[in-house]
Short mmCIF file of C-alpha atoms in Angstrom, two decimals:
data_model
loop_
_atom_site.label_atom_id
_atom_site.label_comp_id
_atom_site.label_asym_id
_atom_site.label_seq_id
_atom_site.Cartn_x
_atom_site.Cartn_y
_atom_site.Cartn_z
CA VAL A 1 100.04 89.77 82.27
CA GLU A 2 99.94 93.46 81.31
CA ASP A 3 97.70 94.30 84.28
CA GLY A 4 100.13 92.69 86.74
CA ILE A 5 103.06 94.54 85.22
CA ALA A 6 101.16 97.84 85.26
CA ALA A 7 100.19 97.31 88.92
CA TYR A 8 103.78 96.53 89.90
CA ASP A 9 105.19 99.51 87.99
CA TRP A 10 102.58 101.80 89.59
CA LEU A 11 103.47 100.45 93.04
CA ILE A 12 107.17 101.15 92.48
CA GLU A 13 106.47 104.65 91.13
CA ASN A 14 104.24 105.44 94.12
CA ALA A 15 106.18 103.61 96.84
CA ALA A 16 107.33 106.76 98.65
CA LYS A 17 103.83 108.24 98.66
CA LEU A 18 102.47 104.93 99.97
CA LYS A 19 105.30 104.64 102.53
CA ILE A 20 106.36 101.27 101.08
CA ASN A 21 109.95 100.06 100.89
CA LYS A 22 110.14 99.37 97.16
CA ASN A 23 113.22 97.20 97.72
CA LYS A 24 111.32 94.69 99.90
CA ILE A 25 108.35 93.83 97.67
CA ILE A 26 107.46 90.14 97.55
CA ILE A 27 105.38 88.83 94.67
CA THR A 28 103.58 85.53 95.01
CA GLY A 29 101.27 83.43 92.90
CA TYR A 30 99.49 80.10 92.84
CA SER A 31 98.88 78.07 89.68
CA ALA A 32 97.94 80.43 86.80
CA GLY A 33 98.47 83.35 89.19
CA GLY A 34 102.03 82.09 89.60
CA HIS A 35 102.45 82.41 85.86
CA LEU A 36 101.25 86.01 85.94
CA ALA A 37 103.51 86.78 88.92
CA ALA A 38 106.54 85.17 87.25
CA MET A 39 106.14 87.42 84.23
CA ILE A 40 106.35 90.68 86.20
CA PRO A 41 110.15 90.84 86.66
CA LEU A 42 110.61 89.58 83.10
CA LYS A 43 108.49 92.26 81.42
CA SER A 44 108.40 95.22 83.84
CA LYS A 45 110.09 98.43 82.71
CA SER A 46 111.00 99.29 86.30
CA LYS A 47 114.65 99.18 87.28
CA THR A 48 113.57 98.03 90.75
CA LYS A 49 113.09 94.28 90.77
CA PRO A 50 111.01 92.48 93.38
CA PHE A 51 112.88 91.41 96.51
CA LEU A 52 111.50 87.87 96.40
CA MET A 53 109.27 85.66 94.26
CA LEU A 54 107.13 82.89 95.84
CA PHE A 55 105.45 80.32 93.60
CA TYR A 56 102.98 77.58 94.55
CA SER A 57 102.16 74.97 91.88
CA ALA A 58 102.89 77.72 89.36
CA VAL A 59 102.60 77.48 85.57
CA LEU A 60 106.18 78.35 84.61
CA ASP A 61 106.55 76.54 81.28
CA VAL A 62 103.89 77.05 78.61
CA SER A 63 105.74 75.20 75.86
CA LYS A 64 104.42 71.92 74.39
CA GLU A 65 106.59 70.10 76.95
CA GLY A 66 105.01 72.12 79.73
CA TYR A 67 101.48 73.32 80.37
CA GLN A 68 100.53 73.67 76.69
CA GLY A 69 101.05 69.90 76.33
CA SER A 70 97.88 69.39 78.35
CA PHE A 71 95.91 71.61 75.95
CA PRO A 72 96.90 70.93 72.32
CA GLY A 73 96.64 74.02 70.15
CA LEU A 74 96.59 76.43 73.09
CA LEU A 75 99.08 79.30 72.66
CA GLU A 76 100.74 77.48 69.76
CA LYS A 77 101.97 80.68 68.14
CA THR A 78 102.58 82.90 71.17
CA TRP A 79 103.96 80.67 73.93
CA GLN A 80 107.55 81.95 73.51
CA ASP A 81 106.44 85.44 74.55
CA ILE A 82 104.81 84.30 77.78
CA SER A 83 106.76 81.29 79.03
CA PRO A 84 108.69 82.33 82.16
CA LEU A 85 111.04 79.33 81.93
CA HIS A 86 112.07 80.31 78.41
CA LEU A 87 112.40 84.04 79.19
CA LEU A 88 114.54 83.71 82.34
CA ALA A 89 117.71 85.78 82.41
CA LYS A 90 120.35 86.90 84.88
CA GLY A 91 119.05 89.39 87.39
CA TYR A 92 115.79 87.56 88.10
CA PRO A 93 114.83 87.96 91.79
CA GLN A 94 115.50 85.40 94.47
CA THR A 95 112.82 82.71 94.14
CA ILE A 96 111.17 80.10 96.35
CA LEU A 97 109.12 77.37 94.68
CA PHE A 98 106.61 74.92 96.15
CA ALA A 99 105.24 71.97 94.18
CA GLY A 100 103.39 68.73 94.86
CA GLU A 101 104.85 65.71 93.09
CA LYS A 102 101.36 64.23 92.66
CA ASP A 103 100.09 67.35 90.89
CA THR A 104 98.41 66.36 87.61
CA ILE A 105 97.38 69.93 86.71
CA VAL A 106 100.81 71.60 86.81
CA LYS A 107 103.52 68.96 86.86
CA SER A 108 106.21 69.48 89.50
CA ARG A 109 108.77 69.23 86.68
CA GLN A 110 107.97 72.86 85.86
CA ALA A 111 109.18 73.98 89.30
CA VAL A 112 112.22 71.69 89.06
CA ASP A 113 113.19 73.01 85.61
CA PHE A 114 112.64 76.64 86.67
CA HIS A 115 114.76 76.09 89.79
CA LYS A 116 117.60 74.48 87.78
CA LYS A 117 117.60 77.30 85.25
CA LEU A 118 117.66 79.94 88.00
CA LEU A 119 120.65 78.22 89.59
CA SER A 120 122.42 78.06 86.21
CA LEU A 121 121.92 81.85 85.98
CA LYS A 122 123.39 82.25 89.49
CA VAL A 123 120.03 83.32 90.94
CA LYS A 124 119.28 82.22 94.49
CA SER A 125 116.48 79.67 94.37
CA THR A 126 114.93 77.24 96.84
CA LEU A 127 112.79 74.31 95.70
CA ASN A 128 110.31 72.67 98.08
CA LEU A 129 108.85 69.45 96.68
CA TYR A 130 106.08 67.61 98.51
CA PRO A 131 105.92 63.93 97.42
CA ASP A 132 102.45 63.24 98.85
CA TYR A 133 100.65 66.36 97.61
CA ASP A 134 98.83 67.36 94.48
CA HIS A 135 97.97 70.81 93.13
CA GLY A 136 96.54 72.02 96.45
CA LEU A 137 99.77 71.33 98.34
CA GLY A 138 98.80 71.47 102.02
CA LYS A 139 99.42 73.14 105.33
CA GLU A 140 103.09 72.04 105.34
CA SER A 141 103.76 74.51 102.51
CA ASN A 142 102.09 77.30 104.56
CA GLU A 143 104.22 76.48 107.60
CA LYS A 144 107.37 76.31 105.47
CA THR A 145 106.52 79.66 103.85
CA LYS A 146 106.07 81.29 107.24
CA SER A 147 109.43 80.03 108.54
CA ILE A 148 111.25 81.03 105.33
CA LEU A 149 109.78 84.54 105.36
CA GLU A 150 110.56 85.02 109.04
CA GLU A 151 114.19 84.13 108.32
CA ILE A 152 114.52 86.24 105.16
CA LEU A 153 112.80 89.32 106.58
CA LYS A 154 114.83 89.50 109.80
#
């Protein structure tokens, strides 16, 4: 988590030198990488938040009801510090979530709960559930991502 935050903060600090628009940065992650990505806007010291977050089958709840429930004893004492769902607050970036309803590794409920909490915080969020897909999702999610990004980045 710290490495991702450090990389993001460095990118923001060096955006002008790198000729990057720091206000249009998109962060994405799949599965455990989605967890790491989700933590960046929650823990970064930068005042510049990412423009958009994209999550695919992401681990967003590490409580006993979430991912930790699949691994008893894992993160028992520290989960509150690293559970994106439980750390969410107003000001989180616009988010797009993709999840397969047949996923047995990261239950789609995590994406649903994250989406609902974002909406309750008045954060723009889009949830894309795929009833016939598991953790790997499928090409439909790639096509949907492409069309969403084309629309957003116009």
